[in-house]
Coordinates of C-alpha atoms in Angstrom, one line a residue:
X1 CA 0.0 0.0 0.0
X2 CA 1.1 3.3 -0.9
X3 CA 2.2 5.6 1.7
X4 CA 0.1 8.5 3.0
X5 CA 0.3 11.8 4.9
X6 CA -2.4 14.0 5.5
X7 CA -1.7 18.0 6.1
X8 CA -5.0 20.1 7.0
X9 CA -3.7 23.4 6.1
X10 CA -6.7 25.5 8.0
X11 CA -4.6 26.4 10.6
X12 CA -1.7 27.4 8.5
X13 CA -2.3 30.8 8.6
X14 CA 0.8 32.3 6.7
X15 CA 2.0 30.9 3.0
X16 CA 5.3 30.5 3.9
X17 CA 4.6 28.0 6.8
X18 CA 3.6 25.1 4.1
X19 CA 6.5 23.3 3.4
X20 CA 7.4 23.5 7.0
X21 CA 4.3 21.8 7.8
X22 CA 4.9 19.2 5.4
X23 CA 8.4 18.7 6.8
X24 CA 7.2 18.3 9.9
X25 CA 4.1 15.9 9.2
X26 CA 6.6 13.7 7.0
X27 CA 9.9 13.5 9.3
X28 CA 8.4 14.6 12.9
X29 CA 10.6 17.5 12.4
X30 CA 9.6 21.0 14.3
X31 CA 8.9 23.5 11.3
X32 CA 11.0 26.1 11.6
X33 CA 12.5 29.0 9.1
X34 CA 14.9 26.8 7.9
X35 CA 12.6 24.3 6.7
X36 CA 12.1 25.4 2.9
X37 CA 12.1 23.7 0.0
X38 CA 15.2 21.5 0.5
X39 CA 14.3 20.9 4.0
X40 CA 10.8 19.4 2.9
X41 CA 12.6 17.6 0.1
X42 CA 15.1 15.7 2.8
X43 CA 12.0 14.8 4.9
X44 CA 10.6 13.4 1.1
X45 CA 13.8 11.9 -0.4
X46 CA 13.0 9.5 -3.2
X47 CA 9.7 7.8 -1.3
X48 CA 6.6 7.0 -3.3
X49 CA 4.9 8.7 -1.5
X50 CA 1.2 10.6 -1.2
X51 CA 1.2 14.0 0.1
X52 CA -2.5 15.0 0.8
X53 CA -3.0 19.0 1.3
X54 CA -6.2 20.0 2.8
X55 CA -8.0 23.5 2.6
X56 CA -5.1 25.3 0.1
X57 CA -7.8 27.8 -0.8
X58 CA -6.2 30.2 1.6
X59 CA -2.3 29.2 1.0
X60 CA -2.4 29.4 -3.3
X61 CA 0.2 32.1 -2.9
X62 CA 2.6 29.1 -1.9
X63 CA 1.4 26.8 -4.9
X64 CA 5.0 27.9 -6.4
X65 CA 6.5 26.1 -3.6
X66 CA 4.9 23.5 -4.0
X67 CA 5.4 22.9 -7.5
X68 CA 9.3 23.4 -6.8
X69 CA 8.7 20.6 -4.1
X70 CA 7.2 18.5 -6.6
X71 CA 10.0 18.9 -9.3
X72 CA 12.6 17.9 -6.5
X73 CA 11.2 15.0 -5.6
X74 CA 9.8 12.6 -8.9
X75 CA 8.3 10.0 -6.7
X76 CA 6.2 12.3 -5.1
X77 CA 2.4 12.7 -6.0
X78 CA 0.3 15.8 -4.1
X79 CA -3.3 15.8 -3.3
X80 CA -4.4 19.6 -3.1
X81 CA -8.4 20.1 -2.1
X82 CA -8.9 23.7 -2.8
X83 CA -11.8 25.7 -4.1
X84 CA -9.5 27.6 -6.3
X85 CA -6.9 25.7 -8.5
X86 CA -2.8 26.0 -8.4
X87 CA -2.9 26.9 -11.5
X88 CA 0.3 24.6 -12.1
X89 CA 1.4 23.1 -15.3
X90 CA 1.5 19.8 -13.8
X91 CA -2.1 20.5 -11.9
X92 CA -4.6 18.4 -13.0
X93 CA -8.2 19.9 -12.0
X94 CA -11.2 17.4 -10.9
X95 CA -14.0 19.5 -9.8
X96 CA -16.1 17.9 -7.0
X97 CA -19.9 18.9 -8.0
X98 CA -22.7 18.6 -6.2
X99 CA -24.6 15.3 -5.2
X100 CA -26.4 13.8 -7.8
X101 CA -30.2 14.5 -7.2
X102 CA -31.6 12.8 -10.4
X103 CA -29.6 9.8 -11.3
X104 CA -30.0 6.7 -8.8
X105 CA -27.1 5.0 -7.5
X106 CA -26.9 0.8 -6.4
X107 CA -29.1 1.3 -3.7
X108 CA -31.5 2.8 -6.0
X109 CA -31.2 6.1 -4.1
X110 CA -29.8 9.2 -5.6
X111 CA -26.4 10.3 -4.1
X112 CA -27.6 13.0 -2.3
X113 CA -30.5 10.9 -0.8
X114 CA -28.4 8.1 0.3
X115 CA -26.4 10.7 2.4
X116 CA -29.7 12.1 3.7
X117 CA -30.9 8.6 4.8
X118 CA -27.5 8.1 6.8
X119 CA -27.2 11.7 8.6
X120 CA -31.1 10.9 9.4
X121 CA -30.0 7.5 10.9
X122 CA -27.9 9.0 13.1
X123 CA -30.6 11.4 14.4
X124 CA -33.6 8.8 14.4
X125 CA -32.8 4.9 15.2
X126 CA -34.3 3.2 12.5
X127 CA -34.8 5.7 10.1
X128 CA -36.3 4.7 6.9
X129 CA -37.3 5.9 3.3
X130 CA -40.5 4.8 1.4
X131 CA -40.5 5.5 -2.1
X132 CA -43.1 8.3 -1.0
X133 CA -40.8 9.8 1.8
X134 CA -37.4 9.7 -0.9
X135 CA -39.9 11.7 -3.4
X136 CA -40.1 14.1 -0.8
X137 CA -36.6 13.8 0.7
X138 CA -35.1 14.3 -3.3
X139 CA -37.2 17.6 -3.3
X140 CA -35.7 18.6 0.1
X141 CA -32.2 17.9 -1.2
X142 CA -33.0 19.7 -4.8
X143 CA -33.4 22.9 -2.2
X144 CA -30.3 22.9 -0.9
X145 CA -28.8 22.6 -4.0
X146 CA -27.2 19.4 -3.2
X147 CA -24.8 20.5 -1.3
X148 CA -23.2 17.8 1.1
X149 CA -22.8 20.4 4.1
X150 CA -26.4 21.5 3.3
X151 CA -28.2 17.9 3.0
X152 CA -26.3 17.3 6.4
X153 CA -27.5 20.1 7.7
X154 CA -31.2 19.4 7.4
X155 CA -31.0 15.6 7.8
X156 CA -30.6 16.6 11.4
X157 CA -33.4 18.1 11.7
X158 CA -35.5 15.5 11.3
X159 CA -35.5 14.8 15.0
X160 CA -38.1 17.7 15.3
X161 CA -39.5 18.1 12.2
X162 CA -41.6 14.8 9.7
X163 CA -40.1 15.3 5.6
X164 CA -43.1 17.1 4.5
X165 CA -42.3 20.0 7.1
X166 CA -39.1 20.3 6.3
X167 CA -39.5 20.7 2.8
X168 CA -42.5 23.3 3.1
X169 CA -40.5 25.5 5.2
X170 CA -37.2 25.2 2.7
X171 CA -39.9 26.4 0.1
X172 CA -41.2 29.3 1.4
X173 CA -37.7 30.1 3.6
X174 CA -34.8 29.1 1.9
X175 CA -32.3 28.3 4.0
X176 CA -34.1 27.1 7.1
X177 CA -32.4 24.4 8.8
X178 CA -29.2 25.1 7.4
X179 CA -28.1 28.5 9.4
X180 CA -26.9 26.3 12.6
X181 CA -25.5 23.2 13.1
X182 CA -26.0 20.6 16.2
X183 CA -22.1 19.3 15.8
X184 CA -20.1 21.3 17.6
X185 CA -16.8 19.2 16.3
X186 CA -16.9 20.9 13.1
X187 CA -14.8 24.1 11.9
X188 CA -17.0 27.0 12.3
X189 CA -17.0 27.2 8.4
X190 CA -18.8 24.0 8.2
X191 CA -20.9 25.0 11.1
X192 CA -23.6 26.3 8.7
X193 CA -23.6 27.1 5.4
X194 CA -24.0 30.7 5.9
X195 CA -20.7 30.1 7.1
X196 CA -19.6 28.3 4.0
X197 CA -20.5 30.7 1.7
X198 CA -19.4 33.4 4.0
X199 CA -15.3 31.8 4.3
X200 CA -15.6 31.3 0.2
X201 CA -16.3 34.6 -0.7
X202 CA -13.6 36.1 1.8
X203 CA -11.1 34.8 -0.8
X204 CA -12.2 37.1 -3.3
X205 CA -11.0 40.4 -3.5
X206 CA -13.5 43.6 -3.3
X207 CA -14.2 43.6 -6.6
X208 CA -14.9 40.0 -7.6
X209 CA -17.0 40.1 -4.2
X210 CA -19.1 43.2 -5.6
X211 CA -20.2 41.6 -9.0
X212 CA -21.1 38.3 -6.9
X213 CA -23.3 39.9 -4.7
X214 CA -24.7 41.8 -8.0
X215 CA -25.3 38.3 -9.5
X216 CA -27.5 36.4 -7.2
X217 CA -30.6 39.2 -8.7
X218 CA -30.9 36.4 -11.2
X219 CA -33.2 33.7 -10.7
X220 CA -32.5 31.2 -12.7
X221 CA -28.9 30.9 -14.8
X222 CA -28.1 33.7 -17.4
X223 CA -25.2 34.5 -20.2
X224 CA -22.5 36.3 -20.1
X225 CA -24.2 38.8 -22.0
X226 CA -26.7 39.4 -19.1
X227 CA -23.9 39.5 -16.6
X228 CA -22.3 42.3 -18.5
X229 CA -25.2 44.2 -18.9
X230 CA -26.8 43.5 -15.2
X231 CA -23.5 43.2 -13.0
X232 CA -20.3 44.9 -14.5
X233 CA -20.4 49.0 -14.1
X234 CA -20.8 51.0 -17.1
X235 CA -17.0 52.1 -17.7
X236 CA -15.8 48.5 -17.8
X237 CA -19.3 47.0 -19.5
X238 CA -17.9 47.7 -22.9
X239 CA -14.9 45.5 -21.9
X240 CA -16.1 42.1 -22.8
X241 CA -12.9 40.6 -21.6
X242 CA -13.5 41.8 -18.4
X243 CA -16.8 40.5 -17.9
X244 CA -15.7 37.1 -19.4
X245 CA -12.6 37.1 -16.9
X246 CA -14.4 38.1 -13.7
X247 CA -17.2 35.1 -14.6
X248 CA -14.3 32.8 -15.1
X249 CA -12.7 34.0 -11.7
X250 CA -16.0 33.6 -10.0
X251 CA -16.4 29.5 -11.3
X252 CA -12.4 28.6 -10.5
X253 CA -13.5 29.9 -7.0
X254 CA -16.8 27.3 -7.3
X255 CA -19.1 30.0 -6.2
X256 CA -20.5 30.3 -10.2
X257 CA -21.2 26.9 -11.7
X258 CA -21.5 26.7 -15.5
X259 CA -23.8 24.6 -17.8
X260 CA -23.5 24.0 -21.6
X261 CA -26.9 25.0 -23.4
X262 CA -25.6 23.2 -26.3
X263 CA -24.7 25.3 -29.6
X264 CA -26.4 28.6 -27.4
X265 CA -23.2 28.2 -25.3
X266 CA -22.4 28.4 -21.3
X267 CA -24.8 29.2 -19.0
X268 CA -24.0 30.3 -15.6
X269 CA -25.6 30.8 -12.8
X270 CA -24.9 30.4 -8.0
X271 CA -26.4 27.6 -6.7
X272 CA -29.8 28.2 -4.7
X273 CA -28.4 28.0 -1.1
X274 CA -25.3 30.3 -2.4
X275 CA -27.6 32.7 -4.0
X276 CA -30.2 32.8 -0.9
X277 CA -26.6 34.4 1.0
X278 CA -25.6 36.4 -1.7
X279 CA -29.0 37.8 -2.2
X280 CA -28.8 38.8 1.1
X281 CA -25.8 40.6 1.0
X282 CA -27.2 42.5 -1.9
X283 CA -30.4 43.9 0.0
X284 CA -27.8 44.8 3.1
X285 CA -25.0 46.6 0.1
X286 CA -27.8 49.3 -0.7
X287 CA -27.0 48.3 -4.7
X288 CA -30.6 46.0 -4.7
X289 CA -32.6 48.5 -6.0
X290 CA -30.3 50.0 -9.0
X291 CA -29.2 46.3 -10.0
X292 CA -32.5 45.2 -9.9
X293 CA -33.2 47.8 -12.5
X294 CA -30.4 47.1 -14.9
X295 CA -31.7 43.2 -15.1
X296 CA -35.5 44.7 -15.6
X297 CA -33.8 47.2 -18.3
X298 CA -32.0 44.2 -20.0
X299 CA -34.7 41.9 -20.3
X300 CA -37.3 44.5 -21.4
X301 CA -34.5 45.4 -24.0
X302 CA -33.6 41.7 -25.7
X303 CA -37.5 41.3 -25.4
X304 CA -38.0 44.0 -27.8
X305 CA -35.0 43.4 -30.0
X306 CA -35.7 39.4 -30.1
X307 CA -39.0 40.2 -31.5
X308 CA -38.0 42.5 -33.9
X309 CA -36.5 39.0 -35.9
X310 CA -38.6 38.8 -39.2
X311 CA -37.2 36.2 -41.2
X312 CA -38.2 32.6 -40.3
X313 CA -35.1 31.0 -39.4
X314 CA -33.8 33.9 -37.8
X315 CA -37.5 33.9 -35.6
X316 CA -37.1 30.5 -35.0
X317 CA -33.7 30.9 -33.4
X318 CA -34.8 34.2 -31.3
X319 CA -37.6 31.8 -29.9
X320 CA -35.4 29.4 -28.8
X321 CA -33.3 32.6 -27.3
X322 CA -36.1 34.2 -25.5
X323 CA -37.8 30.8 -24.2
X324 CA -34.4 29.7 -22.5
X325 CA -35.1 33.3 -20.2
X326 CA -38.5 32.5 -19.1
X327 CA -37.6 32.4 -15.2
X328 CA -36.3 36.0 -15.6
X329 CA -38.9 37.1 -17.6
X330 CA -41.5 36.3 -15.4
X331 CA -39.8 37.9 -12.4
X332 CA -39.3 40.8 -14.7
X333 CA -43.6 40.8 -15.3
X334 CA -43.6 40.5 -11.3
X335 CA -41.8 43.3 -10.4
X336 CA -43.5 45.5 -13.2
X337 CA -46.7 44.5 -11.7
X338 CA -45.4 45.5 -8.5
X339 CA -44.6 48.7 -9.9
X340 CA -47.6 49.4 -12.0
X341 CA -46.3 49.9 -15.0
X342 CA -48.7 48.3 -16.9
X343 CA -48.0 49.6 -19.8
X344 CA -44.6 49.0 -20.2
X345 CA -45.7 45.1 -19.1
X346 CA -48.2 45.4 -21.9
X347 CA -45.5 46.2 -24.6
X348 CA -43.1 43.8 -23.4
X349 CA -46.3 40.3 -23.2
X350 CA -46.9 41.7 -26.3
X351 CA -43.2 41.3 -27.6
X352 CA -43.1 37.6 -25.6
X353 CA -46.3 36.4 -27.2
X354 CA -45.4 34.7 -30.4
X355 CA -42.1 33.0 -28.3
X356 CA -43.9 31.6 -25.6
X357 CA -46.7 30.0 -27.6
X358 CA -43.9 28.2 -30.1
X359 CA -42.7 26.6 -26.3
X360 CA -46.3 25.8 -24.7
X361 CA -46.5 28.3 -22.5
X362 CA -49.8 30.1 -23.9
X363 CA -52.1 29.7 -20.6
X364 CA -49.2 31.9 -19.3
X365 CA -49.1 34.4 -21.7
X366 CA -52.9 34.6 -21.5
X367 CA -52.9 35.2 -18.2
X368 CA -50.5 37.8 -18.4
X369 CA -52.0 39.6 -21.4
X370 CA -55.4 39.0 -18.7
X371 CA -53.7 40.9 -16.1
X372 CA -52.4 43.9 -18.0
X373 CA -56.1 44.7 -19.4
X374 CA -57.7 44.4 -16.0
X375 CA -60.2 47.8 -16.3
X376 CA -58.1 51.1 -15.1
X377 CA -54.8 49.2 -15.1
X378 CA -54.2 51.0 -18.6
X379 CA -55.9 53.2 -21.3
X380 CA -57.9 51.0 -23.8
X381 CA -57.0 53.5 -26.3
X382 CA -53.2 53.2 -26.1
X383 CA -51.2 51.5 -28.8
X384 CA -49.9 48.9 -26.0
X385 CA -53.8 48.4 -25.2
X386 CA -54.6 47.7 -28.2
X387 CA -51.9 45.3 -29.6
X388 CA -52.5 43.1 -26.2
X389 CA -55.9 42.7 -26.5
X390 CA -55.1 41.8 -30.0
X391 CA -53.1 39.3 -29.0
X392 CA -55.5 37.8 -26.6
X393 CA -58.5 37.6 -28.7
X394 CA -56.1 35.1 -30.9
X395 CA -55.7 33.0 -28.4
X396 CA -59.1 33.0 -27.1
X397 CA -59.8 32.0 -30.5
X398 CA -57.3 29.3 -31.1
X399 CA -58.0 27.7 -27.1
X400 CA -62.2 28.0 -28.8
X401 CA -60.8 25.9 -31.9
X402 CA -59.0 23.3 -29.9

């Protein structure tokens, strides 16, 4: 069996105390200034040996060490956990993603079920799952975004509290259950996931911090179009480098995960419990409001040039466009409604109309066009009047037909 040492680097506060560390943990040897690269090395020497680093996140400013330590001895192999890479030519990245909550596993629970089954276990002797209670214990995970630290979280809860409980109060307040912890063994950043989030954000800088807070307005994921226009300030908006290298930044650090909406490109968006926090943070910045307005702006804006497509093929491809933003759309229609501007809601249904019936969603759109012509709500003279009842007589008349 191949040798192992283990190094949690969490307490390491200072860079430069690494390879002491591993000097130390490999010979016994007291880590002192002198202990450097050669030092460390000697304590190696030509071993096959595997050198596990734990929590580098904090220490990357000594990855050069590291790779130096690497190079000096060849039998060497390092481990680094990290939620930001080394960014070393010999690194080789394996992202750890969240627990499967779709695809079932041997026991024919989903990942992130099975762990909620055995953190429940060790709550409630004799725990157990019906294929009812897994439905409902898939949903719970689903709302946590599942995250390990977040299933493990609520799994204790259910001492106090049956599934069905639990899950309603996730749904109406995200992040209940998951703000304290009942093991007090575990480092105070694993204590909650407040906490989590909290200890992965303080590795960003102010900036890269700013334009995260900015990016949990969006409710569902979004392009890197939208995060230009929506989170990046107007001088460096222009820059679409910059946007492109912050959002890249923002995924090393695993707070931004991406998806690939196949020949539309990447998607990106924070993961429910992460943007719940960073939401948060937003109301308490004092930036809500105005970045609340540019995603309103942005929407109403590809709204109106999407539909302004005419030729077939290019139409067809705006639908596909506009129906992959439905999420933000509708939370766009809410806070219009909100606002009263019922006109302005008018225009942009209007726009929506012919997209969201290509992609099913006409009881929708009805009922939107329904709420915008709602007597006193707007003139039944105006132009945007007028084109939305338009609209809604055609469907009336096409739901008649079918």
């Amino acid at each position: 069996t191949r040798p192992s040492v283990v190094i949690a680097l969490a307490p390491v506060g200072d860079p430069d105390r690494v390879l002491p560390a591993v000097a130390h943990a490999v010979a016994g040897r007291e880590p002192g200034e002198a202990a450097g690269t050669a030092a460390s090395a000697a304590a190696v020497g030509e071993r096959d040996l595997l050198l596990v680093l734990d929590n580098f996140e904090h220490r990357v400013a000594g990855a050069d060490a590291i790779a130096e330590l690497i190079s000096t001895c060849p039998s060497l192999t390092v481990l680094v956990t990290s939620q930001v890479p080394l960014r070393l030519r010999s690194e080789r990245l394996v992202r750890i993603e969240p627990l499967s909550i779709s695809a079932a596993g041997p026991s024919g629970l989903t990942d992130a079920v099975e762990l909620f089954r055995l953190r429940a276990e060790a709550v409630v002797a004799g725990f157990a799952l019906s294929s009812a209670s897994a439905e409902t214990v898939g949903e719970i995970c689903r709302l946590v975004g599942g995250l390990p630290l977040g299933i493990e979280l609520v799994a204790a809860r259910v001492g106090s509290l049956d599934l069905e409980t639990l899950r309603d109060q996730l749904e109406r307040e995200p992040g209940a259950g998951t703000r304290y912890t009942t093991r007090v063994d575990l480092p105070l950043r694993q204590q909650s996931l407040d906490a989590a989030v909290d200890w992965s954000v303080g590795l960003l800088d102010d900036e890269a911090r700013r334009l995260l807070r900015r990016a949990s307005v969006f409710t569902d994921s979004f392009t890197l179009d939208a995060f230009r226009a929506v989170c990046v300030d107007t001088d460096a908006a222009d820059d679409a480098s910059f946007a492109l290298d912050l959002l890249s930044h923002l995924v090393d650090f695993s707070l931004v995960v991406t998806a690939r909406d196949g020949d539309a490109g990447w998607r990106y968006s924070c993961l429910p419990p992460t943007r719940r926090i960073l939401r948060a943070q937003l109301d308490d910045s004092g930036e809500a409001e105005a970045v609340t307005d540019r995603r309103r702006k942005h929407y109403c804006d590809l709204a109106r040039s999407e539909a302004a497509a005419t030729a077939t093929a290019a139409r067809q491809v705006s639908f596909r466009r506009l129906a992959r933003e439905f999420a933000h759309f509708d939370a766009v229609r809410d806070e219009l409604a909100t606002q009263e501007q019922w006109d302005t809601m008018a225009r942009r249904v209007v726009d929506l109309t012919p997209a969201w019936r290509s992609v099913g969603h006409t009881a929708t759109i009805r009922r939107w066009l329904r709420s915008v012509l709602v007597p006193g709500r707007i003139e039944p003279s105006s132009s945007a009047a007028v084109a939305a009842t338009s609209r809604l007589t055609v469907l009336d008349l096409e739901l008649d037909r079918n």
